[in-house]
Coordinates of C-alpha atoms and ligand atoms in Angstrom, one line a residue:
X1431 CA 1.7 0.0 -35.9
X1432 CA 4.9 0.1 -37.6
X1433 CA 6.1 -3.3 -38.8
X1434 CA 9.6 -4.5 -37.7
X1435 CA 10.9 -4.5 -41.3
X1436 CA 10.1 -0.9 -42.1
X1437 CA 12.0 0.9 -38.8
X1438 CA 14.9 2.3 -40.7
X1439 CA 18.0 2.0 -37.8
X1440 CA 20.4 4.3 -37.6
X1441 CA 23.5 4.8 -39.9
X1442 CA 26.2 6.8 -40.5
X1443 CA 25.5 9.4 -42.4
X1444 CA 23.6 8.0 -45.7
X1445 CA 23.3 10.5 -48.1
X1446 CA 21.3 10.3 -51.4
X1447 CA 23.9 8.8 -53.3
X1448 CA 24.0 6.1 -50.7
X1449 CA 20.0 5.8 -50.5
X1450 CA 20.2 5.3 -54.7
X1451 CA 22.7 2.4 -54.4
X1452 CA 21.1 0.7 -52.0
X1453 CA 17.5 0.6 -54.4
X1454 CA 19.3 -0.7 -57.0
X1455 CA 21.3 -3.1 -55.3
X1456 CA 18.2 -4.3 -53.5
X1457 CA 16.2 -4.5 -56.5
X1458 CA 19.2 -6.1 -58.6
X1459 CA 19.9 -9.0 -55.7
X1460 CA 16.2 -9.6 -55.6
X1461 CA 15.7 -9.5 -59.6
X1462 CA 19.4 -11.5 -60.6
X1463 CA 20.3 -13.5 -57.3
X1464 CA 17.8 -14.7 -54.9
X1465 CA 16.2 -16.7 -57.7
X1466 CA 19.3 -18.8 -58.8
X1467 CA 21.0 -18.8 -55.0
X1468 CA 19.1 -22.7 -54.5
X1469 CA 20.2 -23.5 -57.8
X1470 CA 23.6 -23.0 -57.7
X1471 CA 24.1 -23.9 -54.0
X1472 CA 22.9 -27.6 -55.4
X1473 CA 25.3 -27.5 -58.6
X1474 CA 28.1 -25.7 -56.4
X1475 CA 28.7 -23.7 -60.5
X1476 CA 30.9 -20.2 -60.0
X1477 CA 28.1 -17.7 -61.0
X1478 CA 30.1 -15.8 -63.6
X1479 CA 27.1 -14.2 -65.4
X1480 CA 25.7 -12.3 -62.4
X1481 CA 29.2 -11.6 -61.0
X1482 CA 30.0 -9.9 -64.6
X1483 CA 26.7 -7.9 -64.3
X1484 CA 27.1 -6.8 -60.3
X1485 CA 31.2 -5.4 -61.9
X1486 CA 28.9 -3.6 -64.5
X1487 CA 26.8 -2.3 -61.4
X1488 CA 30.8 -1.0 -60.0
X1489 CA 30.5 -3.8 -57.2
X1490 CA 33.0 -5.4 -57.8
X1491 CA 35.3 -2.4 -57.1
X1492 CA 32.9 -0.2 -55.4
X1493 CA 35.9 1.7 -53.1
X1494 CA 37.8 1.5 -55.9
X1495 CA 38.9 5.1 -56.9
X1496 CA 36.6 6.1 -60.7
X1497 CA 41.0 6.3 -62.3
X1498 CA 40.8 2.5 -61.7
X1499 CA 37.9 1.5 -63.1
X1500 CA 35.7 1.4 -59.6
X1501 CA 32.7 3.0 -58.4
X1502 CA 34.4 5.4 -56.0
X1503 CA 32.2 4.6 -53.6
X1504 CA 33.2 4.8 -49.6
X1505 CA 33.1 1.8 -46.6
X1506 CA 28.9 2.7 -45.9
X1507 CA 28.6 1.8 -49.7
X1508 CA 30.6 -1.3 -49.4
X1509 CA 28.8 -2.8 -46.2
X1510 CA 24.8 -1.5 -47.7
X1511 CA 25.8 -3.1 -50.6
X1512 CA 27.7 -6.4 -49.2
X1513 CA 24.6 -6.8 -46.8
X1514 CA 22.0 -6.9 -49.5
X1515 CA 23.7 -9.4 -51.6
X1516 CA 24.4 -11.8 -48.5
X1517 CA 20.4 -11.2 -47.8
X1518 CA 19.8 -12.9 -51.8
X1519 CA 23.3 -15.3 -51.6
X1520 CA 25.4 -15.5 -49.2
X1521 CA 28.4 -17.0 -51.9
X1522 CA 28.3 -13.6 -54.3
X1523 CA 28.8 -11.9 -50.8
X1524 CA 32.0 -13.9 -50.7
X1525 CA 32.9 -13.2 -54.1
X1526 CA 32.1 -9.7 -53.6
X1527 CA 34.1 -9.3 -50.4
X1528 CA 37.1 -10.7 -51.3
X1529 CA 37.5 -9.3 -55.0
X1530 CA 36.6 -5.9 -52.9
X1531 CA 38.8 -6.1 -49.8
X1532 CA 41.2 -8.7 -49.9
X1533 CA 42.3 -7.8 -53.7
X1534 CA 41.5 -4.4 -54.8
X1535 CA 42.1 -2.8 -51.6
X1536 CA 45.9 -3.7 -50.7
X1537 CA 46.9 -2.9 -54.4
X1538 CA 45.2 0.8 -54.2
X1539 CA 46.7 1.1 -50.3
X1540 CA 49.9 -0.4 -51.5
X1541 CA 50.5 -0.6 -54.5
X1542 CA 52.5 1.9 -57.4
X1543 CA 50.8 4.3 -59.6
X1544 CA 51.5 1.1 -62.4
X1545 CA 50.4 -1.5 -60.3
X1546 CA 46.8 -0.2 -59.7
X1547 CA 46.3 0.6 -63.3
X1548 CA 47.5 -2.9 -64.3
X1549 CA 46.0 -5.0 -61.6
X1550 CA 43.0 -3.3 -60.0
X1551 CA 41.3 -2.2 -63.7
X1552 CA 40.3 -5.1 -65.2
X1553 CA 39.6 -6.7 -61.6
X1554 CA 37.6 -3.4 -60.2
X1555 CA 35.6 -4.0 -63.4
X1556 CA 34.2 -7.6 -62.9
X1557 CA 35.7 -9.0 -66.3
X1558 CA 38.7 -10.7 -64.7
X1559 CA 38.4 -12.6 -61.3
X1560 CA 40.7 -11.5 -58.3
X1561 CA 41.8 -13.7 -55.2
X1562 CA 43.9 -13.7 -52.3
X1563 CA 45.6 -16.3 -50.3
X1564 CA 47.3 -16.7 -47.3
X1565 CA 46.3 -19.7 -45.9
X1566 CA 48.6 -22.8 -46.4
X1567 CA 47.8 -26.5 -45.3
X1568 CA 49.3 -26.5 -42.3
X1569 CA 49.0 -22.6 -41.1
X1570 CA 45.7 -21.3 -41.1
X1571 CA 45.1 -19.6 -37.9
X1572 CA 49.1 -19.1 -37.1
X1573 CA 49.2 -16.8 -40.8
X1574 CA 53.2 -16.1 -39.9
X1575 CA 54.1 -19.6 -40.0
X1576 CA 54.2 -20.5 -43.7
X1577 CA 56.0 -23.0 -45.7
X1578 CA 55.7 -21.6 -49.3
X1579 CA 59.2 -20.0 -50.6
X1580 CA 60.1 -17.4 -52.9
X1581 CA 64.1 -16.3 -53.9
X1582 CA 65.4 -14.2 -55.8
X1583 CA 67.3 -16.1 -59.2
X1584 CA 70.6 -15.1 -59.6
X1585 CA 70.0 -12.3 -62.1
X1586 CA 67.5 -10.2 -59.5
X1587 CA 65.2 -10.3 -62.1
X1588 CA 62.3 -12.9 -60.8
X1589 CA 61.1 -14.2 -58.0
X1590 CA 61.2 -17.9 -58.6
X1591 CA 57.8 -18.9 -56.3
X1592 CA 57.2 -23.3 -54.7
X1593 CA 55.1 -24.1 -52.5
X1594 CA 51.0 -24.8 -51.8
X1595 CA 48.2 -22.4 -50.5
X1596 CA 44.8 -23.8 -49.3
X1597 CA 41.5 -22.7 -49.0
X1598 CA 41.7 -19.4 -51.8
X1599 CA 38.6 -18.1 -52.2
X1600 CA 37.8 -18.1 -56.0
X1601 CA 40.6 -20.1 -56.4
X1602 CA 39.4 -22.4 -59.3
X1603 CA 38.3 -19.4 -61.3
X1604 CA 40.7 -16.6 -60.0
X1605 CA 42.8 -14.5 -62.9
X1606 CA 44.9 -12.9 -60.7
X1607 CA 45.7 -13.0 -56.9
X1608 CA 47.5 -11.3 -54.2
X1609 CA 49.8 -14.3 -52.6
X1610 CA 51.8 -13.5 -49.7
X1611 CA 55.0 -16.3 -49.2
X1612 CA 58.4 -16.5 -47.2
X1613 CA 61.5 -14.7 -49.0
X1614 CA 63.2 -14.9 -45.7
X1615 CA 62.5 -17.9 -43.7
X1616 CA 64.8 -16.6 -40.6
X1617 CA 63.1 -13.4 -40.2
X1618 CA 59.4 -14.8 -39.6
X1619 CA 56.9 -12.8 -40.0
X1620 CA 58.7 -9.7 -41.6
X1621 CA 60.2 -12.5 -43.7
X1622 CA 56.9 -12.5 -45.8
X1623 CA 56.5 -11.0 -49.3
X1624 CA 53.3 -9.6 -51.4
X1625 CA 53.5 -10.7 -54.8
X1626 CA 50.6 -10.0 -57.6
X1627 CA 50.7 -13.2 -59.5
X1628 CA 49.3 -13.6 -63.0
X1629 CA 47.0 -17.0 -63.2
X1630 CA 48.4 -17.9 -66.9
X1631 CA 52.1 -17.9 -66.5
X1632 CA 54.0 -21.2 -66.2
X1633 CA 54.2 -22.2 -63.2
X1634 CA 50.5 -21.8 -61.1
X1635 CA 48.0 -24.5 -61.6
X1636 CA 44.9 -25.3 -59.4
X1637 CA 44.8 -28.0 -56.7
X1638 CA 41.6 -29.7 -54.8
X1639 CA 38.6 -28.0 -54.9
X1640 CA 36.8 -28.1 -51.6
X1641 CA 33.3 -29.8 -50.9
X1642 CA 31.8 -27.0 -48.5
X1643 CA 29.4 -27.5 -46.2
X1644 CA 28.1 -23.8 -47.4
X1645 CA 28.7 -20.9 -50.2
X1646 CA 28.5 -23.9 -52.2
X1647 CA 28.3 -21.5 -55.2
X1648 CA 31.6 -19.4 -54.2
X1649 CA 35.0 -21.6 -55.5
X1650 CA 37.5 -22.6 -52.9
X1651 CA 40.5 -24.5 -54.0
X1652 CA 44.5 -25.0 -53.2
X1653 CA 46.5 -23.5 -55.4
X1654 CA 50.0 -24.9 -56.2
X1655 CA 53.6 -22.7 -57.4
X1656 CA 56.2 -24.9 -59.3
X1657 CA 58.9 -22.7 -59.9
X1658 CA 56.3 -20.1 -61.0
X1659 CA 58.6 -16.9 -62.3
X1660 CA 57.4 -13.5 -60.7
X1661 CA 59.2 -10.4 -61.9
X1662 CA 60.5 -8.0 -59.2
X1663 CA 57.9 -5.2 -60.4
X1664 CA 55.0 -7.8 -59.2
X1665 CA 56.2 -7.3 -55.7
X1666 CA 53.0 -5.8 -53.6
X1667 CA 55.0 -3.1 -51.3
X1668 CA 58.3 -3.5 -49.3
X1669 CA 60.0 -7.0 -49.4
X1670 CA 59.4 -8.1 -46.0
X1671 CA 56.1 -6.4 -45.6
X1672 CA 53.6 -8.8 -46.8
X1673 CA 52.9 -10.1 -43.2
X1674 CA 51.5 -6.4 -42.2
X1675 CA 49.8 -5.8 -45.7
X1676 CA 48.2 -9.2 -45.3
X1677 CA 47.1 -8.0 -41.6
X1678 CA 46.1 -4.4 -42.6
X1679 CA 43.9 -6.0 -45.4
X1680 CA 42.1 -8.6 -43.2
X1681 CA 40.9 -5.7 -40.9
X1682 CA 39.2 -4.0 -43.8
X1683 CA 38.1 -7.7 -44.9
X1684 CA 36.5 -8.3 -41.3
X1685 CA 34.6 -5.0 -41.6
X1686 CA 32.8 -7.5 -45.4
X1687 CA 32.3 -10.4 -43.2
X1688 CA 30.2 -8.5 -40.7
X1689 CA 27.9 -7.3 -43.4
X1690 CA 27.9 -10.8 -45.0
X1691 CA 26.7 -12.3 -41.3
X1692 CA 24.3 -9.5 -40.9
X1693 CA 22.8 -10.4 -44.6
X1694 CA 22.7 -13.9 -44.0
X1695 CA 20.6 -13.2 -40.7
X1696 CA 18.8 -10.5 -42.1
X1697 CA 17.4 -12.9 -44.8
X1698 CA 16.8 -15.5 -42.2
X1699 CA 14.9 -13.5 -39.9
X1700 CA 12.5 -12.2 -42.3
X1701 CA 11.7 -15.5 -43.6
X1702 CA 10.7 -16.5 -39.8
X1703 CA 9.1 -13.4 -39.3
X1704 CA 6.8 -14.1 -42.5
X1705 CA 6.6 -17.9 -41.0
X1706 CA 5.6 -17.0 -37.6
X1707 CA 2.5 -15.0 -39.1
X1708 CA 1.2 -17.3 -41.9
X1709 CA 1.9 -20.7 -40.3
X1710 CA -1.1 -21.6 -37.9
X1711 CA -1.0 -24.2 -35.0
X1712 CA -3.9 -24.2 -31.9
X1713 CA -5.7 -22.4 -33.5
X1714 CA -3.8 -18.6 -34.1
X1715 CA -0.2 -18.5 -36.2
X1716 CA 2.5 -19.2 -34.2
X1717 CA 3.6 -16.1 -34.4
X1718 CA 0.8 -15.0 -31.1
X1719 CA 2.7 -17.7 -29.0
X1720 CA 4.9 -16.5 -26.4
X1721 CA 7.7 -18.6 -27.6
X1722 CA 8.1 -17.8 -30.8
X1723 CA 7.5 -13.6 -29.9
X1724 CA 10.7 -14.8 -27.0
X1725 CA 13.2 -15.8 -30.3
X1726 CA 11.2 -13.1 -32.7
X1727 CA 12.5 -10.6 -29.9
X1728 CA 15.8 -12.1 -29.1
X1729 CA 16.8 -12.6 -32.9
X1730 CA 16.0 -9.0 -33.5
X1731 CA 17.6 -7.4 -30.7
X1732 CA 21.3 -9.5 -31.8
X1733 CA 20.3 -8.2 -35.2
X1734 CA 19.9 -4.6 -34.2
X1735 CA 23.2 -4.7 -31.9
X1736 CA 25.4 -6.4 -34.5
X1737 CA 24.6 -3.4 -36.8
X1738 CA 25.5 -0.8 -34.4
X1739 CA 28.9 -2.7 -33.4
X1740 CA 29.4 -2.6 -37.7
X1741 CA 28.5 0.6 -38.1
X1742 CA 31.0 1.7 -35.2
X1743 CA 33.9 -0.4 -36.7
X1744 CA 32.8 1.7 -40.1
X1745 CA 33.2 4.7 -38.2
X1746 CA 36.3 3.7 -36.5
X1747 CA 37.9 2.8 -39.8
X1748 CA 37.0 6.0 -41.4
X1749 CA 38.5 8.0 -38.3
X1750 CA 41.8 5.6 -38.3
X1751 CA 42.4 5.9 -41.7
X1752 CA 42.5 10.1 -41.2
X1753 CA 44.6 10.0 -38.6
X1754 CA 47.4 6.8 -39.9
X1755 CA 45.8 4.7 -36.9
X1756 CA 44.3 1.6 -37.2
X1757 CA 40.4 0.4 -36.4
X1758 CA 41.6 -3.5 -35.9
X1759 CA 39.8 -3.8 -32.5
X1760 CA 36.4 -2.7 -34.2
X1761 CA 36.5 -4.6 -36.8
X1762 CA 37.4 -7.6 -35.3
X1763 CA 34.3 -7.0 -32.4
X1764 CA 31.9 -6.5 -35.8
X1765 CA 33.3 -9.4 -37.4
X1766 CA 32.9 -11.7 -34.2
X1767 CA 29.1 -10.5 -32.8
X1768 CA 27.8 -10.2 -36.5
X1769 CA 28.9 -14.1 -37.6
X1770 CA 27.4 -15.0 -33.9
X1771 CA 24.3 -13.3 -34.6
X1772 CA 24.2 -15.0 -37.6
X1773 CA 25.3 -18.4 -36.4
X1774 CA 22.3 -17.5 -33.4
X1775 CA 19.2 -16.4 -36.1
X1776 CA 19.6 -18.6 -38.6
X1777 CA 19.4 -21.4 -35.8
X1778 CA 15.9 -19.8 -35.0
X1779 CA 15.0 -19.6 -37.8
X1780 CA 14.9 -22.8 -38.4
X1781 CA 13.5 -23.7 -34.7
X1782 CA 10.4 -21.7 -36.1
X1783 CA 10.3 -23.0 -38.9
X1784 CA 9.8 -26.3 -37.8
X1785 CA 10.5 -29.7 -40.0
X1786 CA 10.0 -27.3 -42.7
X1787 CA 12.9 -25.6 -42.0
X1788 CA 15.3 -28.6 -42.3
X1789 CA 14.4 -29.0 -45.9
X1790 CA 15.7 -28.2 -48.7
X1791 CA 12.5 -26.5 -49.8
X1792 CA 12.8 -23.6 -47.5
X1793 CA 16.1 -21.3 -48.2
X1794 CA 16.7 -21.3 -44.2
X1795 CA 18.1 -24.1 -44.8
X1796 CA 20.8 -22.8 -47.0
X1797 CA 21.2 -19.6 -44.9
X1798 CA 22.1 -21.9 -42.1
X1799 CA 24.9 -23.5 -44.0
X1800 CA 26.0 -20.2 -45.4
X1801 CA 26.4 -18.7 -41.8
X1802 CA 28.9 -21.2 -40.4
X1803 CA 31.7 -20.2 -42.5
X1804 CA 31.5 -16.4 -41.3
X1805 CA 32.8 -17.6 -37.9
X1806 CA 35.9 -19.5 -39.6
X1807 CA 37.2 -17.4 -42.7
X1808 CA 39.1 -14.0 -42.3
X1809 CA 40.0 -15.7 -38.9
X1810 CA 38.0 -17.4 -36.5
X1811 CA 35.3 -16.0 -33.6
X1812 CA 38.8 -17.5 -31.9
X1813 CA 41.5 -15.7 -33.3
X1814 CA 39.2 -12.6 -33.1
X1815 CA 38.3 -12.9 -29.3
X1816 CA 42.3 -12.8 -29.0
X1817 CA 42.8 -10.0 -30.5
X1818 CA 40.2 -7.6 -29.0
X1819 CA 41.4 -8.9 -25.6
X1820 CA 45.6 -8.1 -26.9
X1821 CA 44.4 -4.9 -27.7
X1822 CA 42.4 -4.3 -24.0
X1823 CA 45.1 -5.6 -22.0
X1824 CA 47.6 -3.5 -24.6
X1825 CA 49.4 -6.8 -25.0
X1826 CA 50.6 -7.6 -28.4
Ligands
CAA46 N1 47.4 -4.3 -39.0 C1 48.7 -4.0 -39.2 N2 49.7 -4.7 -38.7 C2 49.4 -5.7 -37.8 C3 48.1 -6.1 -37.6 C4 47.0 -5.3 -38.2 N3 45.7 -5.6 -38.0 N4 48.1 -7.1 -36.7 C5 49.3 -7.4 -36.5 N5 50.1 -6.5 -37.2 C6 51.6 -6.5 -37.1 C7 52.1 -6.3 -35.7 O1 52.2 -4.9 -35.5 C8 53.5 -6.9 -35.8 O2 54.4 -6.0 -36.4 P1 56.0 -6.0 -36.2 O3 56.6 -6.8 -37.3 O4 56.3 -4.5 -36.4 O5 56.3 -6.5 -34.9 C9 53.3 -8.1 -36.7 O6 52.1 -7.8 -37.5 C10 53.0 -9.4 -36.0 O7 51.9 -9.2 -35.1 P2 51.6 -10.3 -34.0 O8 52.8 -10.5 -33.1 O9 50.3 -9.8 -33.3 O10 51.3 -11.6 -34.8 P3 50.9 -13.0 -34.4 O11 51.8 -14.0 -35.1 O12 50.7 -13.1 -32.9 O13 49.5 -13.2 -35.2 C11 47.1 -12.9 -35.5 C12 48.5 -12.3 -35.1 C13 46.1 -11.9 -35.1 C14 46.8 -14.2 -34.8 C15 47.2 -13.1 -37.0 O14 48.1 -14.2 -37.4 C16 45.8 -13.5 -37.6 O15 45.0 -12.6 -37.8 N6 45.5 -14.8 -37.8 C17 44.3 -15.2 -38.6 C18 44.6 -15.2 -40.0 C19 43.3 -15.1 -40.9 O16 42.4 -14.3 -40.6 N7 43.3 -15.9 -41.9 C20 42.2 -15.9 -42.9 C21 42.8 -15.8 -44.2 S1 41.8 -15.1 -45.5 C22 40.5 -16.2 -45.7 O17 39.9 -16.5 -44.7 C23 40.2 -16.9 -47.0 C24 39.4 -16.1 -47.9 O18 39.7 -16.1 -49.0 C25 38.2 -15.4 -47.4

């Protein structure tokens, strides 16, 4: 009989290149990460060292064009790789992703010939930190409505930046960031602005750093602009764009959190699936019990489906991006069934697991914890449900 873990599902076209990444990804995240993931979910410590050595690997850049200082790799490569890394730490999946997606990729969709080799290279490369943020205390879900300003000074030389963002990813630790922020108030949303902003100038310090519930090891902080000076070249696109960059972005982002959830719940149900054989009760392991074969079936099956719905959304993104279209529908339904999936097997996972499962000793545990964010960040199972059913009912 051939065990559960060893089917091999389908995929999009893996080709040897994609079959030797995916080794030596497995074998680094098993080797580098899964043994310090306890330990620095307890500290909540940034994990420089192993971030610096997966930029080595080209992860940190991996559809970063090879001119740029990334791997060259394509969306398949990102998502193998992202779920891997979730399966040993869910918080370097969040690193990962949003160096990957939320930073690297608007500056090579958007950005000038200058821009990438300034701000992607040493990013793309793992030695400097990149972050993105969007959110702001009091707009979160409603991205549009922001209260950070930027104006031009008199001289239309700089951007003269105020204001405070919440809940940046790598925030505490970030080098450089994509902000987006309101140079025209009155316009609303196409009132927003990309800028690349520069960590060190005057200007940008760090606020609270959040105590999460989960990816305890992946910083989160507010950040805070007092009068922060942003030369005009550091604009990311069009003036007035940012609100669609920061939209076009998220929908490549969604595609990261997918794979993160399907990591997360990857790693979950094989540490119920080794459970449910060893651990005895009556007699036989639990695993012979009718029950547990009900979840061990059930948490599969999600599994199995949430990988074809992220698969598809890779699909639909590679079309989309041929034709000028866009794959936001997809993403969004791989983005909401994977983080439910997760939410679903990690919850089982415990169930099987029994007391055991609620301590610290056993990593469900943590993968529990880990999972809840993936149906909050990058917008919420909420937000995403609203824009599948826009798109259906071609409403906007
Ligand atoms: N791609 C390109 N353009 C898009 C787009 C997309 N996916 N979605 C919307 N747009 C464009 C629209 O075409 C429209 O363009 P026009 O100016 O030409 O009219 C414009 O954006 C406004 O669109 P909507 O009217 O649909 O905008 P809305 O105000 O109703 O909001 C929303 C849409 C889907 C709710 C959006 O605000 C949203 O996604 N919210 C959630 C935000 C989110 O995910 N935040 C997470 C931040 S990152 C994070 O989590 C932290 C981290 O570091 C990991």
């Amino acid at each position: 009989m051939v065990l559960a873990e060893q089917a091999r599902p389908l995929s999009p076209q893996m080709s040897e290149e994609h079959e030797m990444l995916l080794a030596a990804v497995r074998d680094f995240a098993r080797r580098e990460i899964a043994p310090i993931a306890a330990e620095f979910d307890e500290s909540g410590q940034f994990p420089l060292e192993t971030v610096r050595k997966m930029g080595a690997m080209g992860l940190m850049g991996i559809e970063v064009p090879e001119e740029y200082g990334g791997a060259g790799m394509d969306t398949l490569a990102h998502v193998l790789t992202m779920i891997e890394i979730a399966k040993a730490d869910a918080s370097h999946s969040t690193i990962m992703s949003v160096h990957n997606s939320l930073y690297c990729y608007p500056i090579q969709v958007f950005g000038t010939e200058r821009q990438k080799r300034e701000w992607i290279t040493p990013v793309a490369s793992g030695e400097q930190i990149g972050a993105y943020s969007l959110t702001e205390p009091m707009s979160g879900s409603d991205a549009g409505n922001m209260a950070s300003r930027a104006r031009l000074n008199d001289a239309g030389t700089h951007y003269i930046i105020n204001g405070r963002k919440s809940w940046v990813t790598s925030g505490p630790v970030a080098d450089r960031l994509i902000l987006f922020t309101m140079t025209a108030a009155e316009a609303k949303h196409r009132g927003i602005t990309a800028f690349l902003i520069d960590t060190g100038q005057p200007g940008f310090s760090r606020g609270k750093v959040e105590p999460k519930l989960g990816i305890r090891a992946s910083a989160t902080s507010e950040i805070i602009f007092d009068n922060y000076a942003c030369p005009v070249e550091n604009v990311l696109g069009e003036v007035g764009q940012g609100f669609k960059i920061a939209m076009t972005v998220l929908d490549a982002g969604r595609i990261g959190i997918a794979a993160q959830a399907l990591g997360i719940a990857e790693a979950a149900y094989a540490a119920a699936l080794d459970y449910a054989r060893q651990r005895q009760a009556f007699g036989a392991p639990i695993g012979s019990f009718q029950m547990i074969q009900q979840k061990i079936a059930d948490m599969k099956t999600r599994i199995e489906a949430s990988r074809a719905l992220l698969y598809g959304a890779i699909i639909a993104k590679q079309r989309a991006l041929a034709i000028g279209a866009r794959y936001t529908s997809e993403a969004s339904m791989a983005k909401l069934f994977c983080s439910e999936t997760a939410a679903y097997v990690t919850d089982e996972a415990i169930q099987i697991h029994g007391g055991m499962g609620y301590s610290k000793e056993m990593p469900v545990e943590r993968y529990y914890r880990d999972a809840r964010i993936t149906r909050i960040y990058e917008g919420t199972s909420e937000i995403q449900r609203m824009v599948i059913a826009r798109n259906e009912l071609g409403l906007r």
